[in-house]
Amino acid sequence: MKDLLSGNEAIARGAYEYGVKVATAYPGTPSTEILENVVNYKDDIYCEWSPNEKVAMEVAIGSAFAGARSLVAMKHVGLNVAADPFMTLSYTGIKGGLVIVSADDPSMHSSQNEQDNRHYARFAKVPMLEPSNSQEAKDMVGDALEISEEFDTPIILRTTTRISHAKTIVETGEREESEVPDEFKKDPDKFVMVPANAKKRHPVIEKRMENLKEFAEKTSLNKIEWNKKDIGIITGGVAYNYAKEVFPEASVLKLGLTHPLPEKKIKDFANKVEKLYVIEELDPFMEDQIKAMGINVIGKEKLPVTFEYNTKVLRDNLINEEKQSENEENLTEDLPQRPPALCSGCPHRSVFYTLNKLGVTVTGDIGCYALGVVPPLSAMDSVVCMGASIGNAHGVELALGEDAQGKVVGVIGDSTFMHSGITGLLDIVYNKGASTIIILDNRITAMTGHQENPTTGKTLMGEDTPKIDLAKLSEALGVNSVQVVDPYKLDETEKTIQEELNKDEISVVIARRACALLKSVEKKKPFKVDPEKCINCGQCLELGCPAISQGEGQAEIDDYLCTGCEVCVQVCPVDAIVKDGDSNE
Ligand code: SF4
Ligand code: SF4
């Protein structure tokens, strides 16, 4: 049967068709929809949102050690979190096939950096596959599981945003069940990486790489498409599509297995073409290795190492067809700019409004609340990575000493706190810091599209489960001062934050109010501005609510966008913001 699937949907389908038994992930764009689609096969595949990528990796490792085909998915920066178990997993190898999906994000559409995770394959000495479309994304799940089992290795399936989210036609099939042993087969020499065992495993890994290099020469995952021989192109992943479009007459060596590289095949190909390009997004991952083989190629001296490629980038840099490039650029140049903003009725808005008003230093975290940095809220001074806000706050206080007293706040979301904020808080308690930490608890993992997490009381499989109580957890970690506020109540929020800032000990404020976009949250009657009362002071505009704008001589509220949260009502000095029907109009 044929279906139109995104790369992420196709990977989920591949997990189903190729007998995956356990699939785990922490949501992160562009990988999130993989597990959101695996759950459609929950009768055959156990799946879970793990609290972070390291745990997701560890769960998948456990199931693979027991012999079950397993898949773990994460965005590129997630592999940093999971790198510790991942690097040792290369040593242990697997029993059941284990696929690690790394969804990279060139151009940083939704990420804090642009790292090229192909380096992880070399770093950990594991094979890597890169699909060029959704069909390959599905098929390569099967290829990856086979390679994983044949070579006793975890394997990376690397996608990029355009593969993850673009839809292409996929031929789907039936599920092939995989066998799982009845019991865990003990094999401590392989699975227990104490130094004596790890020393024996390292040479095994080197031999495995040699075997994989031989495999790379003959696998159909690496194929040559012969055409005219004046131009030859070595490419893989999404760049293959751009190369084919810009150089339809060229011969192409398309690499699906991009680590390890097939040296003989590359040399043969290079010898038969006149001019050879390596076309790959981001780092010169293949190019450097091919140059080290003594082959002359044109790559990053002409093509950029930053951001995504497209046909315009290739044309401008390799054949300079300016006219055609201009036409393509015109497709987007007239679109209006749409700067990101916290949603109308977002419960985080009032917290950032308050923090801005208090003039404190705010160390922030990854989540929609990172938008607290955008004017007019402008209340965020750092964002580094998942969970970093708490340690960052402690660090700022250590650096400033007494000068920091009452002036530093770390903010973190509920899901991010579960992901990796807990240990930061533990560190401050243990080291007797005095930071004020605000947990922005909007009852869901919001930024990636409303996934469940340990605080929500539901699993990915839709089952009820215990809800982790953030206040009790903070207390259990040793925080004496824990307060819960409703961020829609501005005075209460400010008073509580100020109170905690004044304390000479670690304190936690939980700003609890569900994400305004949750289906379960009822949208209240919208407010409007009474033109008779409005003095056009601009106070309400300082909230940055997308529903409020500057009208002619007064503020205006868009009743379609307004969720009726009442926060703006509390900042208006002349009570000009009223419920529809209560105005003088
Ligand atoms: S009540 Fe005010 S702050 Fe809340 S959504 Fe409506 S306009 Fe925005
Ligand atoms: S805060 Fe009140 S008075 Fe000031 S612009 Fe907004 S609606 Fe008008």
PDB file of N, CA, C and O in Angstrom, residues 64-110:
ATOM      1  N   ALA A  64      17.345  -3.859  24.539  1.00  0.00           N
ATOM      2  CA  ALA A  64      18.198  -4.490  23.522  1.00  0.00           C
ATOM      3  C   ALA A  64      19.096  -5.557  24.154  1.00  0.00           C
ATOM      4  O   ALA A  64      19.333  -6.609  23.553  1.00  0.00           O
ATOM      5  N   PHE A  65      19.579  -5.307  25.362  1.00  0.00           N
ATOM      6  CA  PHE A  65      20.395  -6.313  26.066  1.00  0.00           C
ATOM      7  C   PHE A  65      19.576  -7.588  26.299  1.00  0.00           C
ATOM      8  O   PHE A  65      20.095  -8.696  26.275  1.00  0.00           O
ATOM      9  N   ALA A  66      18.278  -7.395  26.562  1.00  0.00           N
ATOM     10  CA  ALA A  66      17.408  -8.560  26.810  1.00  0.00           C
ATOM     11  C   ALA A  66      17.036  -9.258  25.498  1.00  0.00           C
ATOM     12  O   ALA A  66      16.463 -10.338  25.514  1.00  0.00           O
ATOM     13  N   GLY A  67      17.353  -8.631  24.371  1.00  0.00           N
ATOM     14  CA  GLY A  67      17.137  -9.292  23.084  1.00  0.00           C
ATOM     15  C   GLY A  67      16.019  -8.724  22.233  1.00  0.00           C
ATOM     16  O   GLY A  67      15.714  -9.262  21.173  1.00  0.00           O
ATOM     17  N   ALA A  68      15.381  -7.622  22.675  1.00  0.00           N
ATOM     18  CA  ALA A  68      14.262  -7.061  21.909  1.00  0.00           C
ATOM     19  C   ALA A  68      14.764  -5.996  20.929  1.00  0.00           C
ATOM     20  O   ALA A  68      15.637  -5.192  21.275  1.00  0.00           O
ATOM     21  N   ARG A  69      14.228  -5.989  19.721  1.00  0.00           N
ATOM     22  CA  ARG A  69      14.530  -4.902  18.790  1.00  0.00           C
ATOM     23  C   ARG A  69      14.034  -3.586  19.403  1.00  0.00           C
ATOM     24  O   ARG A  69      12.869  -3.509  19.842  1.00  0.00           O
ATOM     25  N   SER A  70      14.882  -2.588  19.416  1.00  0.00           N
ATOM     26  CA  SER A  70      14.561  -1.355  20.149  1.00  0.00           C
ATOM     27  C   SER A  70      14.946  -0.124  19.340  1.00  0.00           C
ATOM     28  O   SER A  70      15.837  -0.189  18.487  1.00  0.00           O
ATOM     29  N   LEU A  71      14.253   0.964  19.644  1.00  0.00           N
ATOM     30  CA  LEU A  71      14.524   2.234  18.954  1.00  0.00           C
ATOM     31  C   LEU A  71      14.440   3.365  19.973  1.00  0.00           C
ATOM     32  O   LEU A  71      13.535   3.382  20.812  1.00  0.00           O
ATOM     33  N   VAL A  72      15.392   4.276  19.905  1.00  0.00           N
ATOM     34  CA  VAL A  72      15.334   5.455  20.768  1.00  0.00           C
ATOM     35  C   VAL A  72      15.530   6.679  19.879  1.00  0.00           C
ATOM     36  O   VAL A  72      16.385   6.680  19.004  1.00  0.00           O
ATOM     37  N   ALA A  73      14.673   7.678  20.084  1.00  0.00           N
ATOM     38  CA  ALA A  73      14.697   8.861  19.207  1.00  0.00           C
ATOM     39  C   ALA A  73      14.945  10.122  20.023  1.00  0.00           C
ATOM     40  O   ALA A  73      14.469  10.250  21.154  1.00  0.00           O
ATOM     41  N   MET A  74      15.669  11.041  19.420  1.00  0.00           N
ATOM     42  CA  MET A  74      15.943  12.317  20.095  1.00  0.00           C
ATOM     43  C   MET A  74      16.391  13.341  19.068  1.00  0.00           C
ATOM     44  O   MET A  74      16.780  12.985  17.956  1.00  0.00           O
ATOM     45  N   LYS A  75      16.334  14.614  19.447  1.00  0.00           N
ATOM     46  CA  LYS A  75      16.892  15.637  18.576  1.00  0.00           C
ATOM     47  C   LYS A  75      18.405  15.669  18.783  1.00  0.00           C
ATOM     48  O   LYS A  75      18.908  15.032  19.709  1.00  0.00           O
ATOM     49  N   HIS A  76      19.082  16.448  17.934  1.00  0.00           N
ATOM     50  CA  HIS A  76      20.546  16.360  17.967  1.00  0.00           C
ATOM     51  C   HIS A  76      21.136  16.671  19.337  1.00  0.00           C
ATOM     52  O   HIS A  76      21.995  15.940  19.822  1.00  0.00           O
ATOM     53  N   VAL A  77      20.655  17.724  19.995  1.00  0.00           N
ATOM     54  CA  VAL A  77      21.244  18.065  21.299  1.00  0.00           C
ATOM     55  C   VAL A  77      20.905  17.019  22.357  1.00  0.00           C
ATOM     56  O   VAL A  77      21.593  16.888  23.371  1.00  0.00           O
ATOM     57  N   GLY A  78      19.842  16.264  22.104  1.00  0.00           N
ATOM     58  CA  GLY A  78      19.486  15.172  23.025  1.00  0.00           C
ATOM     59  C   GLY A  78      20.572  14.116  23.093  1.00  0.00           C
ATOM     60  O   GLY A  78      20.777  13.488  24.138  1.00  0.00           O
ATOM     61  N   LEU A  79      21.286  13.948  21.990  1.00  0.00           N
ATOM     62  CA  LEU A  79      22.353  12.937  22.010  1.00  0.00           C
ATOM     63  C   LEU A  79      23.506  13.365  22.915  1.00  0.00           C
ATOM     64  O   LEU A  79      24.237  12.531  23.429  1.00  0.00           O
ATOM     65  N   ASN A  80      23.636  14.665  23.122  1.00  0.00           N
ATOM     66  CA  ASN A  80      24.625  15.110  24.120  1.00  0.00           C
ATOM     67  C   ASN A  80      24.238  14.611  25.501  1.00  0.00           C
ATOM     68  O   ASN A  80      25.078  14.185  26.289  1.00  0.00           O
ATOM     69  N   VAL A  81      22.939  14.699  25.796  1.00  0.00           N
ATOM     70  CA  VAL A  81      22.461  14.253  27.117  1.00  0.00           C
ATOM     71  C   VAL A  81      22.666  12.744  27.248  1.00  0.00           C
ATOM     72  O   VAL A  81      23.013  12.243  28.317  1.00  0.00           O
ATOM     73  N   ALA A  82      22.463  12.034  26.152  1.00  0.00           N
ATOM     74  CA  ALA A  82      22.536  10.568  26.181  1.00  0.00           C
ATOM     75  C   ALA A  82      23.931  10.049  25.865  1.00  0.00           C
ATOM     76  O   ALA A  82      24.147   8.838  25.785  1.00  0.00           O
ATOM     77  N   ALA A  83      24.888  10.958  25.696  1.00  0.00           N
ATOM     78  CA  ALA A  83      26.207  10.539  25.199  1.00  0.00           C
ATOM     79  C   ALA A  83      26.915   9.580  26.146  1.00  0.00           C
ATOM     80  O   ALA A  83      27.664   8.707  25.704  1.00  0.00           O
ATOM     81  N   ASP A  84      26.657   9.720  27.431  1.00  0.00           N
ATOM     82  CA  ASP A  84      27.401   8.886  28.381  1.00  0.00           C
ATOM     83  C   ASP A  84      27.079   7.398  28.193  1.00  0.00           C
ATOM     84  O   ASP A  84      27.981   6.598  27.901  1.00  0.00           O
ATOM     85  N   PRO A  85      25.786   7.008  28.301  1.00  0.00           N
ATOM     86  CA  PRO A  85      25.517   5.585  28.036  1.00  0.00           C
ATOM     87  C   PRO A  85      25.822   5.193  26.590  1.00  0.00           C
ATOM     88  O   PRO A  85      26.253   4.063  26.319  1.00  0.00           O
ATOM     89  N   PHE A  86      25.630   6.129  25.664  1.00  0.00           N
ATOM     90  CA  PHE A  86      25.828   5.818  24.242  1.00  0.00           C
ATOM     91  C   PHE A  86      27.273   5.384  23.946  1.00  0.00           C
ATOM     92  O   PHE A  86      27.519   4.409  23.234  1.00  0.00           O
ATOM     93  N   MET A  87      28.231   6.122  24.504  1.00  0.00           N
ATOM     94  CA  MET A  87      29.626   5.811  24.205  1.00  0.00           C
ATOM     95  C   MET A  87      30.006   4.415  24.721  1.00  0.00           C
ATOM     96  O   MET A  87      30.760   3.691  24.074  1.00  0.00           O
ATOM     97  N   THR A  88      29.482   4.053  25.865  1.00  0.00           N
ATOM     98  CA  THR A  88      29.812   2.722  26.395  1.00  0.00           C
ATOM     99  C   THR A  88      29.008   1.641  25.686  1.00  0.00           C
ATOM    100  O   THR A  88      29.480   0.510  25.522  1.00  0.00           O
ATOM    101  N   LEU A  89      27.817   2.008  25.233  1.00  0.00           N
ATOM    102  CA  LEU A  89      26.996   1.058  24.454  1.00  0.00           C
ATOM    103  C   LEU A  89      27.761   0.562  23.228  1.00  0.00           C
ATOM    104  O   LEU A  89      27.633  -0.592  22.826  1.00  0.00           O
ATOM    105  N   SER A  90      28.574   1.435  22.651  1.00  0.00           N
ATOM    106  CA  SER A  90      29.381   1.013  21.513  1.00  0.00           C
ATOM    107  C   SER A  90      30.281  -0.156  21.918  1.00  0.00           C
ATOM    108  O   SER A  90      30.520  -1.070  21.142  1.00  0.00           O
ATOM    109  N   TYR A  91      30.763  -0.122  23.155  1.00  0.00           N
ATOM    110  CA  TYR A  91      31.644  -1.196  23.644  1.00  0.00           C
ATOM    111  C   TYR A  91      30.866  -2.485  23.908  1.00  0.00           C
ATOM    112  O   TYR A  91      31.303  -3.563  23.539  1.00  0.00           O
ATOM    113  N   THR A  92      29.725  -2.348  24.571  1.00  0.00           N
ATOM    114  CA  THR A  92      28.984  -3.569  24.934  1.00  0.00           C
ATOM    115  C   THR A  92      28.407  -4.237  23.696  1.00  0.00           C
ATOM    116  O   THR A  92      28.316  -5.445  23.611  1.00  0.00           O
ATOM    117  N   GLY A  93      28.010  -3.399  22.725  1.00  0.00           N
ATOM    118  CA  GLY A  93      27.201  -3.924  21.630  1.00  0.00           C
ATOM    119  C   GLY A  93      25.817  -4.254  22.147  1.00  0.00           C
ATOM    120  O   GLY A  93      25.428  -3.819  23.249  1.00  0.00           O
ATOM    121  N   ILE A  94      25.080  -5.006  21.368  1.00  0.00           N
ATOM    122  CA  ILE A  94      23.667  -5.234  21.676  1.00  0.00           C
ATOM    123  C   ILE A  94      23.345  -6.727  21.624  1.00  0.00           C
ATOM    124  O   ILE A  94      24.231  -7.545  21.415  1.00  0.00           O
ATOM    125  N   LYS A  95      22.109  -7.040  21.815  1.00  0.00           N
ATOM    126  CA  LYS A  95      21.644  -8.398  21.514  1.00  0.00           C
ATOM    127  C   LYS A  95      20.518  -8.275  20.492  1.00  0.00           C
ATOM    128  O   LYS A  95      20.638  -8.709  19.379  1.00  0.00           O
ATOM    129  N   GLY A  96      19.418  -7.623  20.910  1.00  0.00           N
ATOM    130  CA  GLY A  96      18.403  -7.248  19.924  1.00  0.00           C
ATOM    131  C   GLY A  96      18.872  -5.974  19.220  1.00  0.00           C
ATOM    132  O   GLY A  96      19.586  -5.154  19.818  1.00  0.00           O
ATOM    133  N   GLY A  97      18.499  -5.786  17.965  1.00  0.00           N
ATOM    134  CA  GLY A  97      18.933  -4.597  17.212  1.00  0.00           C
ATOM    135  C   GLY A  97      18.531  -3.304  17.910  1.00  0.00           C
ATOM    136  O   GLY A  97      17.451  -3.216  18.490  1.00  0.00           O
ATOM    137  N   LEU A  98      19.416  -2.327  17.868  1.00  0.00           N
ATOM    138  CA  LEU A  98      19.133  -1.051  18.540  1.00  0.00           C
ATOM    139  C   LEU A  98      19.439   0.115  17.594  1.00  0.00           C
ATOM    140  O   LEU A  98      20.586   0.309  17.175  1.00  0.00           O
ATOM    141  N   VAL A  99      18.388   0.878  17.267  1.00  0.00           N
ATOM    142  CA  VAL A  99      18.520   2.038  16.382  1.00  0.00           C
ATOM    143  C   VAL A  99      18.400   3.312  17.209  1.00  0.00           C
ATOM    144  O   VAL A  99      17.433   3.473  17.966  1.00  0.00           O
ATOM    145  N   ILE A 100      19.374   4.194  17.041  1.00  0.00           N
ATOM    146  CA  ILE A 100      19.333   5.498  17.728  1.00  0.00           C
ATOM    147  C   ILE A 100      19.042   6.542  16.661  1.00  0.00           C
ATOM    148  O   ILE A 100      19.865   6.771  15.770  1.00  0.00           O
ATOM    149  N   VAL A 101      17.873   7.157  16.728  1.00  0.00           N
ATOM    150  CA  VAL A 101      17.557   8.199  15.753  1.00  0.00           C
ATOM    151  C   VAL A 101      18.055   9.536  16.299  1.00  0.00           C
ATOM    152  O   VAL A 101      17.666   9.956  17.388  1.00  0.00           O
ATOM    153  N   SER A 102      18.932  10.175  15.531  1.00  0.00           N
ATOM    154  CA  SER A 102      19.362  11.531  15.868  1.00  0.00           C
ATOM    155  C   SER A 102      18.773  12.460  14.813  1.00  0.00           C
ATOM    156  O   SER A 102      19.141  12.391  13.642  1.00  0.00           O
ATOM    157  N   ALA A 103      17.842  13.316  15.220  1.00  0.00           N
ATOM    158  CA  ALA A 103      17.211  14.249  14.280  1.00  0.00           C
ATOM    159  C   ALA A 103      17.924  15.596  14.406  1.00  0.00           C
ATOM    160  O   ALA A 103      17.712  16.335  15.373  1.00  0.00           O
ATOM    161  N   ASP A 104      18.774  15.873  13.442  1.00  0.00           N
ATOM    162  CA  ASP A 104      19.568  17.114  13.493  1.00  0.00           C
ATOM    163  C   ASP A 104      18.758  18.280  12.917  1.00  0.00           C
ATOM    164  O   ASP A 104      17.812  18.074  12.158  1.00  0.00           O
ATOM    165  N   ASP A 105      19.176  19.484  13.275  1.00  0.00           N
ATOM    166  CA  ASP A 105      18.386  20.662  12.918  1.00  0.00           C
ATOM    167  C   ASP A 105      19.258  21.745  12.268  1.00  0.00           C
ATOM    168  O   ASP A 105      19.480  22.809  12.854  1.00  0.00           O
ATOM    169  N   PRO A 106      19.773  21.477  11.041  1.00  0.00           N
ATOM    170  CA  PRO A 106      20.532  22.539  10.361  1.00  0.00           C
ATOM    171  C   PRO A 106      19.664  23.787  10.193  1.00  0.00           C
ATOM    172  O   PRO A 106      18.467  23.674   9.924  1.00  0.00           O
ATOM    173  N   SER A 107      20.262  24.930  10.357  1.00  0.00           N
ATOM    174  CA  SER A 107      19.579  26.231  10.351  1.00  0.00           C
ATOM    175  C   SER A 107      18.880  26.541  11.670  1.00  0.00           C
ATOM    176  O   SER A 107      18.274  27.598  11.825  1.00  0.00           O
ATOM    177  N   MET A 108      18.930  25.604  12.612  1.00  0.00           N
ATOM    178  CA  MET A 108      18.401  25.865  13.959  1.00  0.00           C
ATOM    179  C   MET A 108      16.986  26.422  13.944  1.00  0.00           C
ATOM    180  O   MET A 108      16.707  27.472  14.513  1.00  0.00           O
ATOM    181  N   HIS A 109      16.091  25.730  13.269  1.00  0.00           N
ATOM    182  CA  HIS A 109      14.692  26.171  13.252  1.00  0.00           C
ATOM    183  C   HIS A 109      14.117  26.176  14.664  1.00  0.00           C
ATOM    184  O   HIS A 109      13.220  26.949  14.979  1.00  0.00           O
ATOM    185  N   SER A 110      14.613  25.279  15.493  1.00  0.00           N
ATOM    186  CA  SER A 110      14.043  25.175  16.836  1.00  0.00           C
ATOM    187  C   SER A 110      15.092  24.639  17.800  1.00  0.00           C
ATOM    188  O   SER A 110      14.813  23.760  18.604  1.00  0.00           O
TER     189      SER A 110
END
